[in-house]
Amino acid sequence: MNTLGKSDLNVSEISFGCMSLSENQAQADALLHKAYDRGINFFDTADLYDKGMNELHVGTALKSMRQKVVIATKVGNQWRPDGSGWDWNPSKEYILKSVEQSLRRLQTDYIDLYQLHGGTIDDPIEETIAAFEQLKEQGKIRWYGISSIRPNVIREYVKNSNIVSVMMQYSLLDNRPEEEILALLNEHQISVITRGAVAQGRLLGKKEGAYLQFTSSEVTKAAKNIGKLADDLNKQKIDVALAYVLSQPAVASAVTGIRTAEQLDEATKALKEWPQLTEDQLVELRQQVRTFTYDAHR
């Protein structure tokens, strides 16, 4: 377990990404209960997923163990009335309205971690922060964070808010956070929750092709290096891929998308078996891929 930033939330190193959870409630119940029994206590959803139904499935599944789990959800994407898509809305009014709907769907009196689901530097950031602070004072949320990869947005929240976490994409094949953001957040005792640690399965050899700025051959090379180190350590590829991100001091948990029992087995095995990589091993993995940085929103 790791403490999430300056909060009192203790979260498992591997967290359950609920976005792809089955719409069958019985299946969702079984999978989430099994995850908890195997050591996962941190479950991440969003009001955007399946137009709120994902929150309902998660809330129903976890209701009987509410006090034992950490539930995170997100806000800021407003579905259009005709269901054709969503628009960005970080206003205080919208956040205060949306939290009531999330609480109702999650069937709980409080949300452990409420996250802004995106954000730009042009947002009314002071207003957004005020909404989260008000909800915290009211006891409707325990803590809040943001989900963003934009350095300029992250810096604003670091300076002006009491966020305890930032969710961001980070993996061996997306090393952009290593330029400055990981160190900045660690310095301010703000935890990182990673997503995409296996690069959509490419680092596990489950999917081929280019990824972000990397060519297909570069992706294959990175996956082979992950595999080689896994073999040397008598581990699985997922153990090493997750260990790469979890080795960063700022990282508290790696969200892993789980939909099937097989994926849960893989994730919970990794939870118990991910290796503590040495500095030499980390450097060797890192030297095999090109460095690139965020070229926008800096």
PDB file of C-alpha atoms in Angstrom:
ATOM      1  CA  MET A   1       0.000   0.000   0.000  1.00  0.00           C
ATOM      2  CA  ASN A   2       1.073   3.581  -0.686  1.00  0.00           C
ATOM      3  CA  THR A   3      -0.218   6.800   0.823  1.00  0.00           C
ATOM      4  CA  LEU A   4      -1.778   9.065  -1.789  1.00  0.00           C
ATOM      5  CA  GLY A   5       0.031  12.377  -1.547  1.00  0.00           C
ATOM      6  CA  LYS A   6      -0.663  14.263   1.682  1.00  0.00           C
ATOM      7  CA  SER A   7      -3.995  12.485   2.143  1.00  0.00           C
ATOM      8  CA  ASP A   8      -4.912   9.730   4.561  1.00  0.00           C
ATOM      9  CA  LEU A   9      -5.815   7.396   1.699  1.00  0.00           C
ATOM     10  CA  ASN A  10      -3.800   4.195   1.481  1.00  0.00           C
ATOM     11  CA  VAL A  11      -4.044   2.686  -1.985  1.00  0.00           C
ATOM     12  CA  SER A  12      -2.866  -0.530  -3.579  1.00  0.00           C
ATOM     13  CA  GLU A  13       0.045  -0.217  -6.023  1.00  0.00           C
ATOM     14  CA  ILE A  14      -2.177  -1.684  -8.730  1.00  0.00           C
ATOM     15  CA  SER A  15      -5.596  -0.065  -9.018  1.00  0.00           C
ATOM     16  CA  PHE A  16      -8.681  -1.289 -10.840  1.00  0.00           C
ATOM     17  CA  GLY A  17      -9.559   0.774 -13.904  1.00  0.00           C
ATOM     18  CA  CYS A  18     -13.307   0.293 -14.159  1.00  0.00           C
ATOM     19  CA  MET A  19     -13.923   1.923 -17.546  1.00  0.00           C
ATOM     20  CA  SER A  20     -14.230  -1.411 -19.360  1.00  0.00           C
ATOM     21  CA  LEU A  21     -16.209  -3.141 -16.640  1.00  0.00           C
ATOM     22  CA  SER A  22     -18.971  -5.431 -17.854  1.00  0.00           C
ATOM     23  CA  GLU A  23     -22.477  -3.970 -17.988  1.00  0.00           C
ATOM     24  CA  ASN A  24     -23.685  -7.207 -16.424  1.00  0.00           C
ATOM     25  CA  GLN A  25     -24.010  -6.401 -12.719  1.00  0.00           C
ATOM     26  CA  ALA A  26     -23.437  -9.949 -11.520  1.00  0.00           C
ATOM     27  CA  GLN A  27     -20.200 -10.153 -13.503  1.00  0.00           C
ATOM     28  CA  ALA A  28     -19.106  -6.745 -12.243  1.00  0.00           C
ATOM     29  CA  ASP A  29     -19.847  -7.780  -8.655  1.00  0.00           C
ATOM     30  CA  ALA A  30     -17.819 -10.958  -8.969  1.00  0.00           C
ATOM     31  CA  LEU A  31     -14.838  -9.241 -10.582  1.00  0.00           C
ATOM     32  CA  LEU A  32     -14.623  -6.324  -8.137  1.00  0.00           C
ATOM     33  CA  HIS A  33     -15.080  -8.554  -5.099  1.00  0.00           C
ATOM     34  CA  LYS A  34     -12.386 -10.902  -6.369  1.00  0.00           C
ATOM     35  CA  ALA A  35     -10.072  -7.925  -6.944  1.00  0.00           C
ATOM     36  CA  TYR A  36     -10.547  -6.767  -3.363  1.00  0.00           C
ATOM     37  CA  ASP A  37      -9.986 -10.270  -2.008  1.00  0.00           C
ATOM     38  CA  ARG A  38      -6.684 -10.345  -3.904  1.00  0.00           C
ATOM     39  CA  GLY A  39      -5.365  -7.075  -2.542  1.00  0.00           C
ATOM     40  CA  ILE A  40      -6.742  -4.305  -4.770  1.00  0.00           C
ATOM     41  CA  ASN A  41      -8.520  -1.635  -2.732  1.00  0.00           C
ATOM     42  CA  PHE A  42      -8.461   1.305  -5.178  1.00  0.00           C
ATOM     43  CA  PHE A  43     -11.177   1.524  -7.851  1.00  0.00           C
ATOM     44  CA  ASP A  44     -11.284   4.273 -10.487  1.00  0.00           C
ATOM     45  CA  THR A  45     -14.311   5.283 -12.547  1.00  0.00           C
ATOM     46  CA  ALA A  46     -15.801   8.488 -14.038  1.00  0.00           C
ATOM     47  CA  ASP A  47     -19.209   9.995 -14.647  1.00  0.00           C
ATOM     48  CA  LEU A  48     -18.327  10.033 -18.350  1.00  0.00           C
ATOM     49  CA  TYR A  49     -18.043   6.254 -18.655  1.00  0.00           C
ATOM     50  CA  ASP A  50     -21.139   4.685 -20.158  1.00  0.00           C
ATOM     51  CA  LYS A  51     -23.058   7.911 -19.399  1.00  0.00           C
ATOM     52  CA  GLY A  52     -22.868   7.292 -15.668  1.00  0.00           C
ATOM     53  CA  MET A  53     -23.826   3.634 -15.706  1.00  0.00           C
ATOM     54  CA  ASN A  54     -20.246   2.627 -14.917  1.00  0.00           C
ATOM     55  CA  GLU A  55     -20.473   4.504 -11.621  1.00  0.00           C
ATOM     56  CA  LEU A  56     -23.749   2.729 -10.881  1.00  0.00           C
ATOM     57  CA  HIS A  57     -22.211  -0.707 -11.502  1.00  0.00           C
ATOM     58  CA  VAL A  58     -19.173   0.143  -9.364  1.00  0.00           C
ATOM     59  CA  GLY A  59     -21.282   1.563  -6.541  1.00  0.00           C
ATOM     60  CA  THR A  60     -23.583  -1.445  -6.494  1.00  0.00           C
ATOM     61  CA  ALA A  61     -20.665  -3.883  -6.484  1.00  0.00           C
ATOM     62  CA  LEU A  62     -18.760  -2.119  -3.694  1.00  0.00           C
ATOM     63  CA  LYS A  63     -21.675  -1.092  -1.490  1.00  0.00           C
ATOM     64  CA  SER A  64     -21.227  -3.976   0.928  1.00  0.00           C
ATOM     65  CA  MET A  65     -17.537  -3.151   1.469  1.00  0.00           C
ATOM     66  CA  ARG A  66     -17.688   0.632   1.175  1.00  0.00           C
ATOM     67  CA  GLN A  67     -15.604   1.374   4.264  1.00  0.00           C
ATOM     68  CA  LYS A  68     -12.818  -0.927   3.094  1.00  0.00           C
ATOM     69  CA  VAL A  69     -12.227   0.493  -0.386  1.00  0.00           C
ATOM     70  CA  VAL A  70     -11.049   3.719  -1.986  1.00  0.00           C
ATOM     71  CA  ILE A  71     -13.361   4.948  -4.743  1.00  0.00           C
ATOM     72  CA  ALA A  72     -12.183   7.551  -7.239  1.00  0.00           C
ATOM     73  CA  THR A  73     -14.343   9.157  -9.870  1.00  0.00           C
ATOM     74  CA  LYS A  74     -14.033  12.127 -12.234  1.00  0.00           C
ATOM     75  CA  VAL A  75     -16.002  15.162 -13.356  1.00  0.00           C
ATOM     76  CA  GLY A  76     -15.869  17.843 -16.048  1.00  0.00           C
ATOM     77  CA  ASN A  77     -17.216  16.206 -19.199  1.00  0.00           C
ATOM     78  CA  GLN A  78     -20.881  17.034 -19.715  1.00  0.00           C
ATOM     79  CA  TRP A  79     -22.964  14.790 -21.935  1.00  0.00           C
ATOM     80  CA  ARG A  80     -25.082  16.627 -24.492  1.00  0.00           C
ATOM     81  CA  PRO A  81     -28.856  16.177 -24.078  1.00  0.00           C
ATOM     82  CA  ASP A  82     -29.058  14.216 -27.340  1.00  0.00           C
ATOM     83  CA  GLY A  83     -26.247  11.861 -26.252  1.00  0.00           C
ATOM     84  CA  SER A  84     -24.158  12.664 -29.333  1.00  0.00           C
ATOM     85  CA  GLY A  85     -21.060  13.438 -27.320  1.00  0.00           C
ATOM     86  CA  TRP A  86     -19.822  15.604 -24.494  1.00  0.00           C
ATOM     87  CA  ASP A  87     -18.505  19.082 -23.876  1.00  0.00           C
ATOM     88  CA  TRP A  88     -15.917  20.315 -21.408  1.00  0.00           C
ATOM     89  CA  ASN A  89     -17.435  22.066 -18.392  1.00  0.00           C
ATOM     90  CA  PRO A  90     -15.183  22.785 -15.374  1.00  0.00           C
ATOM     91  CA  SER A  91     -17.528  25.389 -13.874  1.00  0.00           C
ATOM     92  CA  LYS A  92     -18.265  25.438 -10.171  1.00  0.00           C
ATOM     93  CA  GLU A  93     -21.988  25.154 -10.818  1.00  0.00           C
ATOM     94  CA  TYR A  94     -21.560  22.042 -12.945  1.00  0.00           C
ATOM     95  CA  ILE A  95     -19.177  20.333 -10.521  1.00  0.00           C
ATOM     96  CA  LEU A  96     -21.471  20.945  -7.550  1.00  0.00           C
ATOM     97  CA  LYS A  97     -24.407  19.527  -9.493  1.00  0.00           C
ATOM     98  CA  SER A  98     -22.486  16.569 -10.897  1.00  0.00           C
ATOM     99  CA  VAL A  99     -21.169  15.366  -7.563  1.00  0.00           C
ATOM    100  CA  GLU A 100     -24.723  14.780  -6.352  1.00  0.00           C
ATOM    101  CA  GLN A 101     -25.410  12.543  -9.325  1.00  0.00           C
ATOM    102  CA  SER A 102     -22.158  10.630  -8.819  1.00  0.00           C
ATOM    103  CA  LEU A 103     -22.894  10.137  -5.124  1.00  0.00           C
ATOM    104  CA  ARG A 104     -26.330   8.785  -5.972  1.00  0.00           C
ATOM    105  CA  ARG A 105     -25.022   6.384  -8.616  1.00  0.00           C
ATOM    106  CA  LEU A 106     -22.137   5.249  -6.411  1.00  0.00           C
ATOM    107  CA  GLN A 107     -24.605   4.789  -3.540  1.00  0.00           C
ATOM    108  CA  THR A 108     -22.349   6.458  -1.021  1.00  0.00           C
ATOM    109  CA  ASP A 109     -22.267   9.564   1.158  1.00  0.00           C
ATOM    110  CA  TYR A 110     -18.748  10.527   0.123  1.00  0.00           C
ATOM    111  CA  ILE A 111     -16.204  10.103  -2.669  1.00  0.00           C
ATOM    112  CA  ASP A 112     -12.667   9.292  -1.557  1.00  0.00           C
ATOM    113  CA  LEU A 113     -10.945  10.963  -4.505  1.00  0.00           C
ATOM    114  CA  TYR A 114     -12.776  13.350  -6.839  1.00  0.00           C
ATOM    115  CA  GLN A 115     -10.776  14.215  -9.953  1.00  0.00           C
ATOM    116  CA  LEU A 116     -11.098  16.879 -12.613  1.00  0.00           C
ATOM    117  CA  HIS A 117     -11.300  14.846 -15.816  1.00  0.00           C
ATOM    118  CA  GLY A 118      -9.031  16.990 -17.993  1.00  0.00           C
ATOM    119  CA  GLY A 119      -8.473  20.742 -18.045  1.00  0.00           C
ATOM    120  CA  THR A 120      -6.876  23.588 -19.972  1.00  0.00           C
ATOM    121  CA  ILE A 121      -4.981  26.688 -18.927  1.00  0.00           C
ATOM    122  CA  ASP A 122      -7.963  28.756 -20.119  1.00  0.00           C
ATOM    123  CA  ASP A 123     -10.347  27.177 -17.602  1.00  0.00           C
ATOM    124  CA  PRO A 124     -11.707  29.232 -14.691  1.00  0.00           C
ATOM    125  CA  ILE A 125      -9.220  27.400 -12.471  1.00  0.00           C
ATOM    126  CA  GLU A 126      -9.899  29.400  -9.309  1.00  0.00           C
ATOM    127  CA  GLU A 127     -13.604  28.627  -9.661  1.00  0.00           C
ATOM    128  CA  THR A 128     -12.897  24.939 -10.218  1.00  0.00           C
ATOM    129  CA  ILE A 129     -10.669  24.765  -7.149  1.00  0.00           C
ATOM    130  CA  ALA A 130     -13.311  26.561  -5.094  1.00  0.00           C
ATOM    131  CA  ALA A 131     -15.840  23.893  -6.055  1.00  0.00           C
ATOM    132  CA  PHE A 132     -13.576  21.084  -4.892  1.00  0.00           C
ATOM    133  CA  GLU A 133     -12.697  22.896  -1.670  1.00  0.00           C
ATOM    134  CA  GLN A 134     -16.386  23.461  -0.929  1.00  0.00           C
ATOM    135  CA  LEU A 135     -17.183  19.795  -1.491  1.00  0.00           C
ATOM    136  CA  LYS A 136     -14.343  18.812   0.799  1.00  0.00           C
ATOM    137  CA  GLU A 137     -15.605  21.137   3.539  1.00  0.00           C
ATOM    138  CA  GLN A 138     -19.083  19.637   3.154  1.00  0.00           C
ATOM    139  CA  GLY A 139     -17.696  16.120   3.516  1.00  0.00           C
ATOM    140  CA  LYS A 140     -19.006  15.024   0.125  1.00  0.00           C
ATOM    141  CA  ILE A 141     -15.460  14.309  -1.028  1.00  0.00           C
ATOM    142  CA  ARG A 142     -12.461  13.415   1.101  1.00  0.00           C
ATOM    143  CA  TRP A 143      -9.738  14.566  -1.290  1.00  0.00           C
ATOM    144  CA  TYR A 144      -9.393  15.816  -4.830  1.00  0.00           C
ATOM    145  CA  GLY A 145      -6.987  15.631  -7.750  1.00  0.00           C
ATOM    146  CA  ILE A 146      -6.784  16.136 -11.487  1.00  0.00           C
ATOM    147  CA  SER A 147      -6.370  13.901 -14.503  1.00  0.00           C
ATOM    148  CA  SER A 148      -4.060  15.725 -16.889  1.00  0.00           C
ATOM    149  CA  ILE A 149      -0.872  15.446 -18.933  1.00  0.00           C
ATOM    150  CA  ARG A 150      -0.578  19.200 -19.546  1.00  0.00           C
ATOM    151  CA  PRO A 151       2.418  20.698 -17.721  1.00  0.00           C
ATOM    152  CA  ASN A 152       0.976  24.229 -17.634  1.00  0.00           C
ATOM    153  CA  VAL A 153      -2.279  22.995 -16.095  1.00  0.00           C
ATOM    154  CA  ILE A 154      -0.497  20.748 -13.587  1.00  0.00           C
ATOM    155  CA  ARG A 155       1.732  23.621 -12.446  1.00  0.00           C
ATOM    156  CA  GLU A 156      -1.297  25.843 -11.815  1.00  0.00           C
ATOM    157  CA  TYR A 157      -2.934  23.244  -9.586  1.00  0.00           C
ATOM    158  CA  VAL A 158       0.320  22.559  -7.770  1.00  0.00           C
ATOM    159  CA  LYS A 159       0.643  26.276  -6.970  1.00  0.00           C
ATOM    160  CA  ASN A 160      -2.948  27.120  -6.182  1.00  0.00           C
ATOM    161  CA  SER A 161      -4.806  24.057  -4.925  1.00  0.00           C
ATOM    162  CA  ASN A 162      -4.669  21.217  -2.418  1.00  0.00           C
ATOM    163  CA  ILE A 163      -4.651  18.377  -4.928  1.00  0.00           C
ATOM    164  CA  VAL A 164      -3.253  15.110  -3.592  1.00  0.00           C
ATOM    165  CA  SER A 165      -2.870  13.371  -6.955  1.00  0.00           C
ATOM    166  CA  VAL A 166      -2.452  13.732 -10.691  1.00  0.00           C
ATOM    167  CA  MET A 167      -3.516  10.942 -12.998  1.00  0.00           C
ATOM    168  CA  MET A 168      -1.451  10.823 -16.162  1.00  0.00           C
ATOM    169  CA  GLN A 169      -0.354   8.524 -18.947  1.00  0.00           C
ATOM    170  CA  TYR A 170       3.112   7.183 -18.221  1.00  0.00           C
ATOM    171  CA  SER A 171       5.084   4.183 -19.413  1.00  0.00           C
ATOM    172  CA  LEU A 172       8.438   3.233 -20.857  1.00  0.00           C
ATOM    173  CA  LEU A 173       6.972   4.255 -24.223  1.00  0.00           C
ATOM    174  CA  ASP A 174       5.550   7.529 -22.918  1.00  0.00           C
ATOM    175  CA  ASN A 175       8.395   9.026 -20.935  1.00  0.00           C
ATOM    176  CA  ARG A 176       7.255  12.652 -21.207  1.00  0.00           C
ATOM    177  CA  PRO A 177       6.454  12.972 -17.474  1.00  0.00           C
ATOM    178  CA  GLU A 178      10.114  12.274 -16.714  1.00  0.00           C
ATOM    179  CA  GLU A 179      11.229  15.646 -18.071  1.00  0.00           C
ATOM    180  CA  GLU A 180       9.936  17.682 -15.127  1.00  0.00           C
ATOM    181  CA  ILE A 181       6.471  16.716 -13.926  1.00  0.00           C
ATOM    182  CA  LEU A 182       7.365  13.647 -11.871  1.00  0.00           C
ATOM    183  CA  ALA A 183      10.026  15.576  -9.949  1.00  0.00           C
ATOM    184  CA  LEU A 184       7.733  18.579  -9.471  1.00  0.00           C
ATOM    185  CA  LEU A 185       4.930  16.459  -8.030  1.00  0.00           C
ATOM    186  CA  ASN A 186       7.258  14.444  -5.832  1.00  0.00           C
ATOM    187  CA  GLU A 187       8.738  17.665  -4.454  1.00  0.00           C
ATOM    188  CA  HIS A 188       5.264  18.841  -3.435  1.00  0.00           C
ATOM    189  CA  GLN A 189       4.173  15.441  -2.061  1.00  0.00           C
ATOM    190  CA  ILE A 190       1.512  15.033  -4.728  1.00  0.00           C
ATOM    191  CA  SER A 191       1.125  11.460  -5.934  1.00  0.00           C
ATOM    192  CA  VAL A 192       0.951  10.274  -9.509  1.00  0.00           C
ATOM    193  CA  ILE A 193      -1.647   7.720 -10.556  1.00  0.00           C
ATOM    194  CA  THR A 194      -0.490   6.277 -13.839  1.00  0.00           C
ATOM    195  CA  ARG A 195      -2.520   4.956 -16.733  1.00  0.00           C
ATOM    196  CA  GLY A 196      -1.258   3.240 -19.854  1.00  0.00           C
ATOM    197  CA  ALA A 197       1.689   1.537 -18.149  1.00  0.00           C
ATOM    198  CA  VAL A 198       1.684  -1.303 -20.695  1.00  0.00           C
ATOM    199  CA  ALA A 199       1.172   1.027 -23.690  1.00  0.00           C
ATOM    200  CA  GLN A 200      -2.083  -0.595 -24.810  1.00  0.00           C
ATOM    201  CA  GLY A 201      -0.469  -4.022 -24.568  1.00  0.00           C
ATOM    202  CA  ARG A 202       2.488  -3.178 -26.801  1.00  0.00           C
ATOM    203  CA  LEU A 203       5.046  -3.608 -24.012  1.00  0.00           C
ATOM    204  CA  LEU A 204       3.613  -7.070 -23.389  1.00  0.00           C
ATOM    205  CA  GLY A 205       3.872  -8.089 -27.021  1.00  0.00           C
ATOM    206  CA  LYS A 206       0.077  -8.332 -27.248  1.00  0.00           C
ATOM    207  CA  LYS A 207      -0.230  -5.591 -29.841  1.00  0.00           C
ATOM    208  CA  GLU A 208       2.067  -4.402 -32.605  1.00  0.00           C
ATOM    209  CA  GLY A 209       2.474  -1.147 -34.464  1.00  0.00           C
ATOM    210  CA  ALA A 210       3.653   2.396 -33.884  1.00  0.00           C
ATOM    211  CA  TYR A 211       2.891   4.126 -30.607  1.00  0.00           C
ATOM    212  CA  LEU A 212       3.014   7.867 -30.103  1.00  0.00           C
ATOM    213  CA  GLN A 213       6.397   8.994 -31.495  1.00  0.00           C
ATOM    214  CA  PHE A 214       7.828   5.479 -31.691  1.00  0.00           C
ATOM    215  CA  THR A 215       7.946   3.422 -34.863  1.00  0.00           C
ATOM    216  CA  SER A 216       6.738  -0.153 -34.959  1.00  0.00           C
ATOM    217  CA  SER A 217      10.315  -1.470 -34.863  1.00  0.00           C
ATOM    218  CA  GLU A 218      11.124   0.715 -31.847  1.00  0.00           C
ATOM    219  CA  VAL A 219       8.038  -0.567 -30.051  1.00  0.00           C
ATOM    220  CA  THR A 220       9.082  -4.147 -30.771  1.00  0.00           C
ATOM    221  CA  LYS A 221      12.569  -3.459 -29.447  1.00  0.00           C
ATOM    222  CA  ALA A 222      11.212  -1.975 -26.206  1.00  0.00           C
ATOM    223  CA  ALA A 223       8.905  -4.971 -25.718  1.00  0.00           C
ATOM    224  CA  LYS A 224      11.812  -7.360 -26.295  1.00  0.00           C
ATOM    225  CA  ASN A 225      13.899  -5.549 -23.695  1.00  0.00           C
ATOM    226  CA  ILE A 226      11.022  -5.777 -21.221  1.00  0.00           C
ATOM    227  CA  GLY A 227      10.765  -9.481 -22.011  1.00  0.00           C
ATOM    228  CA  LYS A 228      14.489 -10.080 -21.616  1.00  0.00           C
ATOM    229  CA  LEU A 229      14.598  -8.432 -18.205  1.00  0.00           C
ATOM    230  CA  ALA A 230      11.466 -10.338 -17.187  1.00  0.00           C
ATOM    231  CA  ASP A 231      13.133 -13.618 -18.148  1.00  0.00           C
ATOM    232  CA  ASP A 232      16.296 -12.674 -16.238  1.00  0.00           C
ATOM    233  CA  LEU A 233      14.219 -11.948 -13.141  1.00  0.00           C
ATOM    234  CA  ASN A 234      11.913 -14.936 -13.624  1.00  0.00           C
ATOM    235  CA  LYS A 235       8.968 -12.553 -13.863  1.00  0.00           C
ATOM    236  CA  GLN A 236       6.247 -11.776 -16.384  1.00  0.00           C
ATOM    237  CA  LYS A 237       6.423  -8.864 -18.824  1.00  0.00           C
ATOM    238  CA  ILE A 238       3.597  -7.064 -17.041  1.00  0.00           C
ATOM    239  CA  ASP A 239       5.552  -7.240 -13.766  1.00  0.00           C
ATOM    240  CA  VAL A 240       8.465  -5.377 -15.327  1.00  0.00           C
ATOM    241  CA  ALA A 241       6.330  -2.877 -17.251  1.00  0.00           C
ATOM    242  CA  LEU A 242       4.495  -1.963 -14.049  1.00  0.00           C
ATOM    243  CA  ALA A 243       7.701  -1.961 -12.022  1.00  0.00           C
ATOM    244  CA  TYR A 244       9.146   0.632 -14.392  1.00  0.00           C
ATOM    245  CA  VAL A 245       6.466   3.196 -13.486  1.00  0.00           C
ATOM    246  CA  LEU A 246       6.077   2.148  -9.845  1.00  0.00           C
ATOM    247  CA  SER A 247       9.810   2.621  -9.314  1.00  0.00           C
ATOM    248  CA  GLN A 248       9.292   6.362  -9.599  1.00  0.00           C
ATOM    249  CA  PRO A 249       9.030   7.895  -6.092  1.00  0.00           C
ATOM    250  CA  ALA A 250       6.075  10.069  -7.126  1.00  0.00           C
ATOM    251  CA  VAL A 251       3.973   7.148  -8.371  1.00  0.00           C
ATOM    252  CA  ALA A 252       1.514   5.735  -5.851  1.00  0.00           C
ATOM    253  CA  SER A 253      -0.592   3.458  -8.051  1.00  0.00           C
ATOM    254  CA  ALA A 254      -0.867   2.178 -11.594  1.00  0.00           C
ATOM    255  CA  VAL A 255      -4.393   1.989 -12.963  1.00  0.00           C
ATOM    256  CA  THR A 256      -4.885  -1.191 -14.943  1.00  0.00           C
ATOM    257  CA  GLY A 257      -7.952  -1.595 -17.125  1.00  0.00           C
ATOM    258  CA  ILE A 258      -9.673  -4.837 -16.168  1.00  0.00           C
ATOM    259  CA  ARG A 259     -12.649  -6.414 -17.888  1.00  0.00           C
ATOM    260  CA  THR A 260     -12.102 -10.168 -17.663  1.00  0.00           C
ATOM    261  CA  ALA A 261     -11.123 -12.703 -15.025  1.00  0.00           C
ATOM    262  CA  GLU A 262      -7.936 -13.391 -16.988  1.00  0.00           C
ATOM    263  CA  GLN A 263      -6.940  -9.722 -16.882  1.00  0.00           C
ATOM    264  CA  LEU A 264      -7.672  -9.625 -13.177  1.00  0.00           C
ATOM    265  CA  ASP A 265      -5.501 -12.701 -12.613  1.00  0.00           C
ATOM    266  CA  GLU A 266      -2.657 -11.009 -14.483  1.00  0.00           C
ATOM    267  CA  ALA A 267      -3.020  -7.748 -12.570  1.00  0.00           C
ATOM    268  CA  THR A 268      -3.323  -9.266  -9.112  1.00  0.00           C
ATOM    269  CA  LYS A 269      -0.372 -11.551  -9.730  1.00  0.00           C
ATOM    270  CA  ALA A 270       1.632  -8.483 -10.747  1.00  0.00           C
ATOM    271  CA  LEU A 271       0.479  -6.729  -7.570  1.00  0.00           C
ATOM    272  CA  LYS A 272       2.261  -9.362  -5.517  1.00  0.00           C
ATOM    273  CA  GLU A 273       5.214 -10.022  -7.785  1.00  0.00           C
ATOM    274  CA  TRP A 274       6.364  -6.785  -9.414  1.00  0.00           C
ATOM    275  CA  PRO A 275      10.110  -6.525  -8.802  1.00  0.00           C
ATOM    276  CA  GLN A 276      11.991  -3.647  -7.241  1.00  0.00           C
ATOM    277  CA  LEU A 277      14.160  -2.756 -10.207  1.00  0.00           C
ATOM    278  CA  THR A 278      17.683  -1.565  -9.550  1.00  0.00           C
ATOM    279  CA  GLU A 279      18.874   1.786 -10.826  1.00  0.00           C
ATOM    280  CA  ASP A 280      21.025  -0.011 -13.397  1.00  0.00           C
ATOM    281  CA  GLN A 281      18.046  -2.006 -14.655  1.00  0.00           C
ATOM    282  CA  LEU A 282      15.907   1.133 -14.936  1.00  0.00           C
ATOM    283  CA  VAL A 283      18.659   2.977 -16.796  1.00  0.00           C
ATOM    284  CA  GLU A 284      19.159   0.046 -19.170  1.00  0.00           C
ATOM    285  CA  LEU A 285      15.460  -0.037 -20.046  1.00  0.00           C
ATOM    286  CA  ARG A 286      15.311   3.726 -20.427  1.00  0.00           C
ATOM    287  CA  GLN A 287      18.369   3.951 -22.672  1.00  0.00           C
ATOM    288  CA  GLN A 288      16.672   1.740 -25.235  1.00  0.00           C
ATOM    289  CA  VAL A 289      14.007   4.333 -26.071  1.00  0.00           C
ATOM    290  CA  ARG A 290      14.225   7.884 -27.362  1.00  0.00           C
ATOM    291  CA  THR A 291      13.447  10.766 -25.071  1.00  0.00           C
ATOM    292  CA  PHE A 292      10.598  13.017 -26.071  1.00  0.00           C
ATOM    293  CA  THR A 293       8.789  15.803 -24.293  1.00  0.00           C
ATOM    294  CA  TYR A 294       5.420  17.515 -24.297  1.00  0.00           C
ATOM    295  CA  ASP A 295       5.387  19.876 -27.275  1.00  0.00           C
ATOM    296  CA  ALA A 296       2.182  21.682 -26.333  1.00  0.00           C
ATOM    297  CA  HIS A 297       0.632  23.109 -23.172  1.00  0.00           C
ATOM    298  CA  ARG A 298       4.069  23.647 -21.691  1.00  0.00           C
TER     299      ARG A 298
END
